[in-house]
XYZ file of C-alpha atoms in Angstrom:
737
model
C -17.205 7.306 103.528
C -19.045 3.970 103.828
C -22.057 2.561 101.755
C -24.424 3.098 104.299
C -23.058 6.760 104.992
C -23.561 7.415 101.353
C -26.759 6.589 100.722
C -27.930 8.009 103.881
C -26.462 11.215 102.468
C -28.043 10.868 98.978
C -31.932 9.670 100.807
C -31.546 13.506 102.731
C -30.553 15.630 99.890
C -32.689 13.417 97.028
C -35.210 15.925 96.747
C -32.685 18.832 95.833
C -30.514 16.341 93.527
C -34.176 15.574 91.595
C -35.393 19.002 91.292
C -32.210 19.752 89.494
C -32.316 17.420 87.589
C -35.500 18.298 86.519
C -34.494 21.793 86.024
C -31.745 20.870 83.881
C -34.008 18.585 81.666
C -36.429 21.312 81.444
C -34.306 23.269 80.101
C -32.715 21.400 77.342
C -35.917 21.153 76.006
C -37.147 24.390 76.248
C -34.082 25.564 74.107
C -34.379 22.714 71.547
C -37.513 23.344 70.998
C -37.055 25.023 67.592
C -34.290 22.695 66.906
C -33.984 22.404 62.802
C -33.780 19.457 60.717
C -29.743 18.109 60.208
C -28.808 16.349 56.909
C -25.565 14.664 56.644
C -23.138 13.330 54.130
C -19.531 12.841 53.565
C -17.107 11.875 51.557
C -13.828 9.541 51.233
C -10.941 10.525 49.577
C -7.768 7.249 49.022
C -4.772 9.108 49.265
C -2.404 6.407 48.004
C 0.085 6.676 50.467
C 0.141 2.939 51.836
C -2.075 1.153 48.938
C -0.806 3.774 45.936
C 1.725 2.520 43.544
C 4.421 5.064 42.337
C 8.559 4.600 40.822
C 9.826 3.566 43.882
C 7.459 1.119 44.748
C 9.596 -1.371 42.135
C 12.481 -0.568 43.711
C 11.024 -2.429 46.730
C 10.851 0.051 49.276
C 9.896 -0.371 52.954
C 7.110 2.133 53.731
C 7.830 3.875 56.839
C 4.275 4.668 58.540
C 5.654 7.309 60.895
C 6.183 9.611 57.660
C 2.783 8.039 56.154
C 0.766 8.925 59.710
C 2.785 11.934 59.442
C 1.588 13.418 56.049
C -2.083 12.221 56.840
C -2.154 14.472 59.374
C -0.749 17.138 57.430
C -3.326 16.375 55.183
C -5.987 16.355 57.163
C -4.733 19.919 58.717
C -4.338 21.326 55.371
C -8.046 20.712 54.829
C -8.921 21.470 57.613
C -7.098 24.767 57.676
C -8.483 27.726 58.416
C -7.767 29.437 54.815
C -8.929 26.315 53.008
C -12.870 27.014 55.287
C -12.344 30.765 54.081
C -11.950 29.754 50.391
C -14.850 27.214 50.406
C -17.094 29.268 52.072
C -16.734 32.199 49.383
C -16.735 29.459 46.410
C -20.099 28.403 48.248
C -21.429 31.269 47.678
C -20.413 32.340 44.818
C -22.090 29.094 43.822
C -25.495 29.999 45.501
C -25.059 33.288 44.024
C -24.587 32.860 40.175
C -26.704 29.343 40.044
C -27.648 27.159 43.276
C -30.541 29.558 44.082
C -33.423 28.712 41.901
C -32.524 24.664 41.940
C -34.133 22.411 44.188
C -31.908 19.839 43.757
C -29.185 22.207 45.858
C -31.412 24.032 47.692
C -35.002 23.032 49.589
C -37.963 25.125 48.470
C -38.624 25.549 52.930
C -34.699 26.801 53.034
C -34.858 29.774 50.103
C -35.697 32.369 52.790
C -32.837 31.657 54.478
C -30.933 32.046 51.224
C -33.072 35.409 50.477
C -32.025 36.976 53.808
C -28.298 36.347 54.016
C -27.725 39.578 52.053
C -29.318 42.874 51.098
C -29.908 43.662 46.827
C -26.974 46.050 46.940
C -23.913 43.890 48.322
C -25.275 40.805 45.980
C -24.845 43.611 43.233
C -21.355 44.406 43.803
C -20.185 40.839 43.816
C -22.643 39.196 41.393
C -21.976 38.785 37.692
C -23.831 36.164 36.232
C -22.045 35.147 33.510
C -18.924 34.079 35.177
C -18.631 32.085 38.651
C -14.662 32.532 38.802
C -15.408 36.437 38.677
C -18.032 36.192 41.260
C -15.802 34.322 43.322
C -13.033 36.982 42.897
C -15.587 40.060 43.692
C -16.738 38.339 46.931
C -12.415 37.280 47.740
C -12.278 40.937 47.745
C -14.867 42.042 49.696
C -13.837 39.646 52.476
C -10.627 40.834 52.528
C -11.415 44.273 52.653
C -10.055 46.354 55.565
C -14.031 48.261 56.369
C -16.567 45.835 57.981
C -19.160 45.209 54.897
C -22.127 42.992 54.274
C -19.955 40.165 52.925
C -17.286 40.218 55.076
C -20.036 39.759 58.223
C -21.470 37.228 56.325
C -18.663 34.840 55.862
C -17.156 35.515 59.198
C -20.093 35.203 61.004
C -22.531 31.862 61.470
C -24.832 32.150 58.909
C -26.428 28.479 58.705
C -24.841 27.868 55.178
C -21.890 30.219 54.064
C -21.049 31.164 57.568
C -17.426 30.357 58.864
C -18.448 28.839 62.162
C -20.745 26.461 60.724
C -17.710 26.181 57.550
C -15.969 24.760 61.034
C -18.434 22.116 61.934
C -16.927 19.826 59.092
C -15.476 16.698 60.164
C -11.895 15.922 59.079
C -10.713 12.322 59.935
C -8.457 9.228 59.219
C -10.878 6.484 58.117
C -9.622 3.744 60.969
C -6.110 2.919 60.227
C -6.074 3.105 56.196
C -4.597 6.172 53.891
C -7.991 7.086 53.460
C -9.394 10.720 54.827
C -12.830 10.919 55.734
C -15.274 14.118 55.065
C -18.506 14.374 57.127
C -20.897 17.890 57.122
C -23.577 18.265 58.568
C -26.316 20.944 58.003
C -30.086 22.452 57.084
C -29.974 21.496 53.877
C -29.208 18.519 51.770
C -28.332 20.149 48.288
C -25.648 22.425 50.731
C -24.587 19.722 52.317
C -23.437 17.856 49.071
C -22.390 20.634 47.260
C -19.879 22.153 49.996
C -18.164 18.783 50.722
C -18.309 18.365 46.684
C -16.271 22.278 46.767
C -14.373 20.826 49.331
C -12.702 18.204 47.856
C -11.805 20.294 44.683
C -10.130 22.693 47.164
C -8.303 20.163 48.836
C -7.085 18.407 45.538
C -5.709 21.872 43.767
C -4.441 23.302 47.101
C -2.219 19.398 47.615
C -1.011 19.560 44.235
C 0.797 22.695 44.447
C 1.671 22.116 48.001
C 3.637 19.006 46.709
C 5.001 20.939 43.167
C 6.044 23.472 45.197
C 7.710 21.618 47.557
C 9.617 20.086 45.421
C 10.387 22.804 42.651
C 12.858 24.598 45.413
C 14.763 21.931 45.699
C 14.432 20.829 41.530
C 15.800 24.166 40.734
C 18.722 23.992 42.922
C 20.607 20.823 41.130
C 19.278 22.608 37.940
C 21.096 25.852 39.059
C 23.851 23.662 40.248
C 24.012 21.281 37.456
C 24.109 24.070 34.517
C 26.990 25.831 36.609
C 29.056 22.882 36.644
C 28.763 22.138 33.031
C 29.897 25.610 32.354
C 32.840 25.429 34.685
C 33.589 21.795 33.374
C 33.708 23.068 29.411
C 35.341 26.170 30.477
C 38.049 23.809 32.097
C 37.975 21.414 29.272
C 37.973 24.079 26.149
C 41.504 25.573 29.006
C 42.972 21.816 28.375
C 42.189 22.290 24.101
C 43.803 25.605 23.982
C 47.228 24.800 26.176
C 47.521 21.395 24.019
C 46.750 23.266 20.709
C 48.660 26.415 21.867
C 51.965 24.061 22.270
C 50.942 21.712 19.927
C 50.703 18.696 22.216
C 49.296 15.802 20.527
C 49.711 13.218 23.667
C 51.867 14.522 26.103
C 52.776 11.304 27.692
C 53.487 9.441 24.623
C 55.720 12.601 23.615
C 57.651 12.500 26.876
C 58.116 9.190 26.794
C 59.077 8.867 23.040
C 61.845 12.062 23.601
C 63.065 10.346 26.540
C 63.930 7.601 24.541
C 65.900 9.210 22.046
C 67.474 11.819 24.251
C 69.575 7.638 25.934
C 69.784 6.844 22.119
C 71.115 9.564 21.919
C 73.882 9.993 24.043
C 74.884 6.514 23.755
C 75.664 7.149 20.353
C 77.396 10.569 21.231
C 79.429 8.267 23.382
C 80.289 6.240 20.719
C 81.024 8.888 18.177
C 83.323 10.568 20.887
C 85.243 7.377 20.783
C 85.685 7.299 17.235
C 86.773 11.012 17.220
C 89.768 10.102 19.852
C 90.388 6.571 17.850
C 90.745 8.819 14.166
C 92.334 11.195 16.198
C 95.339 8.886 18.045
C 95.812 7.217 14.730
C 96.406 10.502 12.488
C 98.700 12.045 14.942
C 100.516 8.292 14.836
C 100.879 8.809 11.425
C 101.816 11.996 11.579
C 104.967 11.445 12.896
C 106.436 8.053 11.031
C 105.807 10.353 7.936
C 107.349 13.471 9.946
C 110.600 14.616 7.413
C 109.341 11.776 4.602
C 107.282 13.537 2.884
C 105.515 17.145 2.464
C 102.344 16.843 4.500
C 101.842 20.576 3.984
C 101.635 20.689 0.704
C 99.583 17.357 0.735
C 97.299 19.588 2.870
C 96.890 21.933 0.580
C 96.242 20.097 -2.654
C 93.624 17.856 -0.570
C 92.255 21.005 1.388
C 89.504 22.281 -1.069
C 87.899 17.923 -0.906
C 88.385 17.323 2.423
C 86.104 20.605 3.093
C 83.778 19.215 0.676
C 84.042 16.044 2.192
C 83.662 17.584 5.913
C 80.482 19.353 4.342
C 78.903 16.090 2.900
C 80.060 14.308 6.056
C 78.373 16.684 8.025
C 75.035 16.334 6.250
C 74.608 12.903 6.047
C 75.364 12.701 10.441
C 72.215 15.276 10.558
C 70.143 13.052 8.171
C 71.204 9.634 10.053
C 70.970 10.957 13.346
C 67.655 12.825 13.043
C 65.408 10.024 11.660
C 62.202 11.615 12.544
C 63.153 14.307 10.417
C 63.055 12.737 7.317
C 59.939 13.041 5.827
C 61.405 16.200 5.123
C 63.103 15.124 2.556
C 63.220 12.570 -0.181
C 64.646 8.859 0.784
C 66.986 8.874 -2.568
C 68.906 12.299 -1.359
C 70.797 10.708 1.173
C 71.923 7.430 -1.416
C 73.137 10.917 -3.066
C 74.914 12.377 -0.833
C 76.206 9.220 0.093
C 77.413 8.250 -3.397
C 78.778 11.369 -3.764
C 80.882 11.398 -0.865
C 82.266 8.242 -1.853
C 83.339 10.201 -5.308
C 84.834 12.646 -3.506
C 86.948 10.173 -1.152
C 87.815 8.588 -4.269
C 89.342 11.588 -5.705
C 90.637 12.856 -2.487
C 92.750 9.783 -2.956
C 93.498 9.909 -6.401
C 94.934 13.684 -5.601
C 97.247 12.057 -2.980
C 98.208 9.258 -4.787
C 99.588 11.906 -7.747
C 101.111 13.491 -4.870
C 102.629 10.215 -3.362
C 103.941 9.114 -6.950
C 105.882 12.872 -7.820
C 107.759 13.005 -4.604
C 108.421 9.336 -4.003
C 111.716 7.872 -3.722
C 112.852 4.967 -4.378
C 112.192 3.880 -0.955
C 108.248 4.622 -1.074
C 106.654 1.874 -1.625
C 106.306 1.726 2.495
C 105.559 5.152 2.403
C 102.905 5.346 0.393
C 101.376 2.730 2.485
C 101.465 5.357 5.318
C 100.428 8.353 3.393
C 97.129 6.016 2.482
C 96.628 5.096 6.072
C 97.156 8.763 6.916
C 94.593 9.773 4.006
C 91.841 7.242 5.619
C 92.376 8.599 9.374
C 91.747 12.345 8.074
C 88.825 11.208 6.390
C 87.629 9.323 9.667
C 88.410 12.124 11.963
C 86.979 14.802 9.526
C 83.546 12.060 9.991
C 83.765 12.241 13.796
C 83.954 15.741 13.814
C 80.991 16.082 11.798
C 79.120 13.489 13.898
C 79.992 14.677 17.140
C 79.038 18.453 15.920
C 75.604 17.660 15.023
C 75.146 15.483 18.152
C 75.934 18.191 19.918
C 73.713 20.437 17.526
C 70.772 18.117 18.684
C 71.353 17.687 22.588
C 70.902 21.310 22.555
C 67.614 21.110 20.658
C 66.357 18.251 23.366
C 67.402 20.286 26.137
C 65.133 22.870 25.432
C 62.650 20.691 24.438
C 63.234 19.745 27.999
C 63.190 23.041 29.577
C 59.457 23.015 27.792
C 58.158 19.924 28.360
C 58.590 20.315 32.063
C 56.476 23.314 32.939
C 53.649 21.558 30.976
C 53.966 18.384 32.726
C 53.115 20.007 36.261
C 50.511 22.753 34.639
C 48.860 19.808 32.249
C 48.295 17.468 35.584
C 46.823 20.827 37.118
C 44.703 21.036 34.324
C 44.021 17.677 33.905
C 43.119 17.582 37.870
C 40.713 20.739 37.885
C 38.664 18.963 34.748
C 38.303 15.659 37.380
C 37.181 17.812 40.058
C 34.599 19.585 37.534
C 33.289 16.459 36.145
C 32.962 14.870 39.328
C 30.897 17.976 40.611
C 28.881 18.276 37.118
C 28.033 14.307 37.425
C 27.119 14.505 41.188
C 25.186 17.354 40.256
C 23.657 15.512 37.660
C 22.543 12.755 39.314
C 21.143 15.134 41.770
C 18.980 16.259 39.428
C 17.732 13.682 37.973
C 17.059 11.684 41.398
C 14.897 15.154 42.144
C 13.271 15.099 38.807
C 12.245 11.190 39.745
C 11.399 12.430 42.970
C 9.466 15.190 41.784
C 7.311 12.844 39.181
C 7.170 9.968 41.882
C 5.601 12.552 44.529
C 3.396 13.701 41.828
C 2.029 10.063 40.462
C 1.885 9.285 44.587
C -0.159 12.035 45.106
C -3.058 11.733 42.773
C -5.464 12.342 45.329
C -9.029 9.403 44.138
C -12.405 9.740 45.330
C -13.262 6.428 46.191
C -17.051 7.731 47.696
C -17.938 10.474 46.360
C -20.243 13.189 48.821
C -24.142 11.870 48.286
C -27.432 13.138 48.322
C -28.729 13.040 51.850
C -32.741 12.725 50.999
C -33.288 11.800 54.725
C -32.697 14.023 57.917
C -30.354 12.596 60.698
C -32.632 11.764 63.567
C -33.075 14.164 66.277
C -30.880 13.705 69.762
C -32.952 15.617 71.260
C -34.535 12.896 73.582
C -30.984 12.256 74.292
C -29.574 15.314 75.217
C -32.501 15.683 77.432
C -31.949 12.474 79.391
C -28.061 13.782 79.496
C -29.389 17.296 80.858
C -31.104 15.001 83.495
C -28.442 12.585 84.213
C -25.519 15.554 84.363
C -28.597 17.484 86.601
C -28.343 14.360 89.034
C -24.068 13.770 89.083
C -23.296 17.985 89.913
C -25.579 17.647 92.664
C -24.623 14.294 93.747
C -20.808 15.011 93.445
C -21.706 18.698 95.023
C -22.621 17.185 98.146
C -20.735 14.440 98.077
C -17.702 16.739 97.984
C -19.102 19.241 100.769
C -19.299 15.935 103.222
C -15.663 15.247 102.375
C -14.527 18.218 102.934
C -16.736 18.191 106.340
C -14.173 18.445 109.288
C -16.545 19.194 111.878
C -17.098 16.261 114.828
C -19.962 15.379 113.324
C -18.867 11.773 113.825
C -17.260 10.200 117.570
C -14.722 8.527 115.250
C -13.781 11.978 113.838
C -14.019 13.911 116.640
C -11.660 11.505 118.753
C -8.801 11.816 115.326
C -9.555 15.803 115.601
C -9.479 16.927 119.541
C -7.813 13.788 120.545
C -9.336 12.549 123.697
C -11.400 9.644 124.782
C -15.096 9.907 124.049
C -16.940 10.424 127.380
C -20.439 10.173 125.400
C -22.784 11.212 122.589
C -26.074 14.223 123.293
C -27.969 13.374 119.910
C -29.876 16.191 118.847
C -33.574 16.569 119.547
C -35.477 18.560 116.773
C -38.308 16.392 116.527
C -41.642 17.651 115.780
C -43.760 14.098 115.008
C -44.771 11.765 117.568
C -42.437 9.053 115.904
C -39.777 11.223 116.081
C -40.412 12.136 119.705
C -40.406 8.667 120.587
C -36.936 8.263 119.425
C -35.342 11.194 120.281
C -36.530 10.561 123.870
C -35.100 6.718 123.615
C -32.078 8.200 121.856
C -31.908 10.909 125.003
C -32.589 8.332 127.446
C -29.733 5.635 126.359
C -26.691 8.698 125.557
C -27.096 9.353 129.402
C -27.622 6.078 130.387
C -24.105 5.335 128.727
C -22.692 8.896 129.835
C -23.328 7.816 133.195
C -22.316 4.589 132.884
C -18.612 5.883 131.519
C -18.026 8.362 135.005
C -19.098 5.520 137.560
C -16.007 2.923 135.809
C -13.924 6.183 135.597
C -14.845 7.023 140.000
C -14.313 3.037 140.118
C -11.140 2.455 137.878
C -10.113 5.367 139.974
C -11.088 4.166 143.605
C -12.952 7.189 144.223
C -14.797 7.732 147.581
C -14.550 11.283 148.161
C -18.371 12.832 148.754
C -19.363 14.716 147.251
C -18.055 13.788 143.324
C -17.525 16.750 141.871
C -17.618 16.792 137.119
C -16.043 19.917 135.403
C -18.152 20.260 132.779
C -16.132 22.786 130.428
C -15.479 23.847 126.725
C -13.550 25.246 124.774
C -16.285 27.924 123.330
C -19.314 29.374 124.641
C -22.767 28.306 123.652
C -21.667 24.429 123.630
C -24.561 23.276 125.383
C -22.812 22.641 129.128
C -25.706 23.591 130.617
C -27.964 21.209 128.880
C -25.329 18.470 129.455
C -25.491 19.334 133.047
C -29.155 19.035 132.772
C -29.747 15.747 131.160
C -27.089 14.000 133.892
C -28.576 16.014 137.000
C -32.367 14.760 135.615
C -30.689 11.107 135.061
C -28.893 11.179 138.550
C -31.906 12.551 140.693
C -34.294 9.540 139.355
C -32.029 7.565 140.655
C -32.417 8.905 144.288
C -29.162 11.131 143.659
C -28.592 14.344 145.276
C -27.076 16.763 142.754
C -26.035 20.410 142.816
C -25.601 22.919 139.805
C -22.878 25.454 139.588
C -23.147 27.552 136.598
C -21.398 30.995 136.118
C -24.066 33.623 136.180
C -23.082 34.817 132.598
C -24.034 31.444 131.067
C -27.277 30.318 132.435
C -29.670 27.906 130.682
C -31.951 29.764 128.548
C -34.675 27.218 130.017
C -35.293 26.622 133.385
C -32.912 24.166 135.038
C -34.156 20.782 135.549
C -32.698 20.815 139.091
C -33.716 22.553 141.714
C -30.688 22.790 143.258
C -29.118 24.913 141.435
C -26.670 27.884 141.863
C -25.265 30.624 139.924
C -21.560 31.780 140.708
C -20.338 35.189 139.474
C -17.525 35.379 136.919
C -15.370 38.566 138.523
C -11.939 40.233 137.726
C -10.860 38.016 141.004
C -12.456 34.440 139.559
C -9.155 32.889 139.213
C -8.150 33.175 142.985
C -10.682 31.419 144.174
C -9.331 28.833 145.929
C -12.093 26.330 146.568
C -15.756 25.564 145.392
C -16.749 26.490 148.911
C -15.919 30.270 147.987
C -18.597 29.779 144.649
C -21.630 29.174 146.826
C -23.911 29.833 149.675
C -21.808 29.754 153.268
C -25.262 28.032 154.781
C -25.016 25.329 151.893
C -24.033 21.838 152.874
C -21.586 20.680 150.594
C -21.829 17.032 152.270
C -25.687 16.589 152.209
C -24.883 16.161 147.968
C -23.939 13.117 146.158
C -22.734 15.042 143.076
C -21.651 18.535 142.075
C -21.783 19.541 138.089
C -19.092 22.540 138.180
C -19.715 24.561 135.258
C -17.093 26.264 133.991
C -16.952 29.166 131.279
C -15.386 28.578 127.712
C -11.733 28.154 128.259
C -10.717 30.351 125.409
C -13.362 32.955 126.689
C -12.321 33.368 130.524
C -9.755 32.665 132.886
C -10.934 29.044 135.215
C -9.483 28.927 139.127
C -7.240 25.628 138.870
C -7.059 25.441 142.925
C -11.134 24.987 142.210
C -11.169 22.682 138.969
C -7.855 20.471 140.989
C -10.806 19.524 143.284
C -13.015 17.786 140.438
C -13.259 14.040 140.116
C -13.633 14.345 136.788
C -12.823 16.281 133.871
C -15.187 16.991 130.979
C -14.952 19.037 127.756
C -18.389 19.268 126.072
C -18.295 20.095 122.466
C -20.991 20.970 119.078
C -20.785 18.354 116.786
C -21.151 20.814 113.834
C -18.304 22.810 114.869
C -14.649 22.305 112.990
C -11.412 22.270 115.896
C -8.661 24.406 115.132
C -5.238 24.786 117.087
C -7.010 27.555 119.579
C -8.531 24.976 121.039
C -5.798 22.012 121.427
C -3.817 24.326 123.047
C -6.907 25.415 125.462
C -7.201 21.550 126.671
C -3.806 20.763 126.406
C -3.778 23.632 128.885
C -5.911 22.402 130.727
C -5.144 19.400 131.329
C -1.717 20.184 132.379
C -2.803 23.060 134.789
C -4.657 18.951 136.419
C -2.764 16.934 135.644
C -5.684 14.599 134.870
C -6.915 13.526 131.466
C -10.503 15.363 130.048
C -12.928 13.958 128.260
C -15.004 14.528 125.026
C -19.124 14.546 125.249
C -19.816 15.765 121.856
C -23.023 17.430 121.623
C -25.752 18.021 118.771
C -24.906 14.654 117.343
C -27.108 12.980 114.635
C -28.845 9.689 114.673
C -26.865 8.207 112.087
C -23.503 8.463 113.641
C -25.004 7.737 117.173
C -24.731 3.801 115.598
C -21.132 4.657 116.235
C -21.453 3.889 119.759
C -25.380 3.116 119.914
C -25.647 0.181 117.099
C -29.007 -0.086 114.819
C -31.260 2.350 115.849
C -34.772 1.165 116.638
C -36.493 3.074 114.081
C -39.848 2.311 111.321
C -37.664 1.288 108.513
C -39.340 0.298 104.416
C -38.602 -3.299 103.148
C -36.595 -1.836 100.442
C -34.803 0.382 102.734
C -34.070 -2.530 105.016
C -32.544 -4.435 101.457
C -30.425 -1.081 100.964
C -28.757 -0.971 103.933
C -28.043 -5.088 104.494
C -26.498 -4.826 100.927
C -24.523 -1.789 101.613
C -23.161 -3.076 105.191
C -23.331 -6.699 103.246
C -24.979 -8.128 106.043
C -27.678 -10.650 104.964
C -28.048 -12.778 107.485
C -30.612 -12.622 110.338
C -33.979 -11.725 110.699
C -33.570 -8.383 112.238
C -36.497 -5.933 111.213
C -35.900 -2.707 112.393
């Protein structure tokens, strides 16, 4: 679609377009004749999500703008939620029932009637408590939430200009630019109601926000507090188990005790080995001395005399050895007791020696000097042997005690390790839960600090109503009234698939355009002159096309046969034949018209030489044009024969007859669409003749004729000439048509 075509289309339908525009503007004017005044107020609330200070600010935490945006969107959704709007409507109604209905500050006198008519007296008596605003609000909520319909329910869920949800939902809640502030704006018919609505909304929003923040952190805090208490109890139980184990087994420091016991056992093993060596030495010495004294003295008599003292000495030696070997038990006796036992042992040894010496004197012989020395050595050997036996016996007893201590301490170590490991695990779990609990408490305090909403701009009392937008709506309605029909007309034109333009007809049919015949509907004198000119020019072009094709084909037949066909009936073949015959006769050409009897023209043919042939059932078997005319008609006397055929889709045609035609034309109306049946009929016709068919577009609009005729010579105003030049980007030349 060209710009020139668009302007012509709009100019042609300008009356319809402007009528729709005026009707739209008039409708808006009439519907807004009772427009009420509108008062607008707003409030700004600072959330502090980005600009506020909290416990995490001192730690240099980075601002997460995505989280901030999500938080702001959540706050806006909370403020604009259905639950918030319901609570706002109920609290607003409660306030005006209890306090605000008689105060000019909250309700203009001119709007008091709107409030008085909102509820009947019996409904007000059911909910009103003049002494308590809260009780009134609770009564309203109870009535609102009842299943059955009532006046309160209808009022709050209806379209009342003050308390209806439809009006409350017009609240505009949005982010103020790119800041962390939320702006709430409200427009209603009363300035006091407007301000009070925003004040109540702010209170509801702040309280709801605080509850939400506490609820969000309460579950987490409760979870970690419970986990901390449980892990603390588990840790205390593990520590008590360890304490009971150590007290029950008298363990002060297990690892030091085991180290001390191991060291003492090594010392005891070393002493035991040493005493065994001493015992072996004493026993060997005693055996040698007894061999030497054998037969010289009576050892049995001596043993008998000193046996009691020897037993006492062995007993003292055992006690001394026990006290010396077990120094860690020395705390149980006084240190002087050991000295006393040692002195007593020394005295007993002297007595033993003295008793042995007396025996030696009795039994001595003149050669007894050597026997005396041997007996002294023998006695010392016995004392040493007894002392060694006593020590070895004590050491053996002590080793048994060590074995018992080891048997007790060995499993204690494993159990003690397990208890300590359980305590370590419980302690780490407790510390982790305690850390998480402290973090949750810190986060809760941080959220409470950062979620303190601040009112940056409190709602104000709008003293003046907002400017009416009625004029703008009327203008907008007028423009919409222009745009909708304009768009519809353009859309219909774009979707128009008719053969209205020669170029479009050529693309749709695939046939070469032989000529275009204008649509003749003029009534005025100027239109008749223009149509006469167009008819003459288009017929001349068609005749020129015919002569050009005949010359190109080198046709010298006499007469020249022109076939005029159409795919459907009523396409205007006779009208085109009349115009063509008239023009040929003006050129002194003799023309014969052959028309089917069922498609004769509604007007009398312009040419007198017209023959109507009958389309019978045997029409397709016609072998020659002569079979269609009377026998006395001399074809040779005619220069042109215009053969009109029935519709190609409506009737069959004689192939032998149409093959005698020199040129074949298809007449088609410009206001019709082309479909597959038309294409198939033309294709079959061309295959039957072996010749190309040419299209004559009938009933073409004068604007479409510019594709073949160029500029149409008609009178135009200066403005129209300028617009056409501007649309076609043609500002040169002095053409005034």
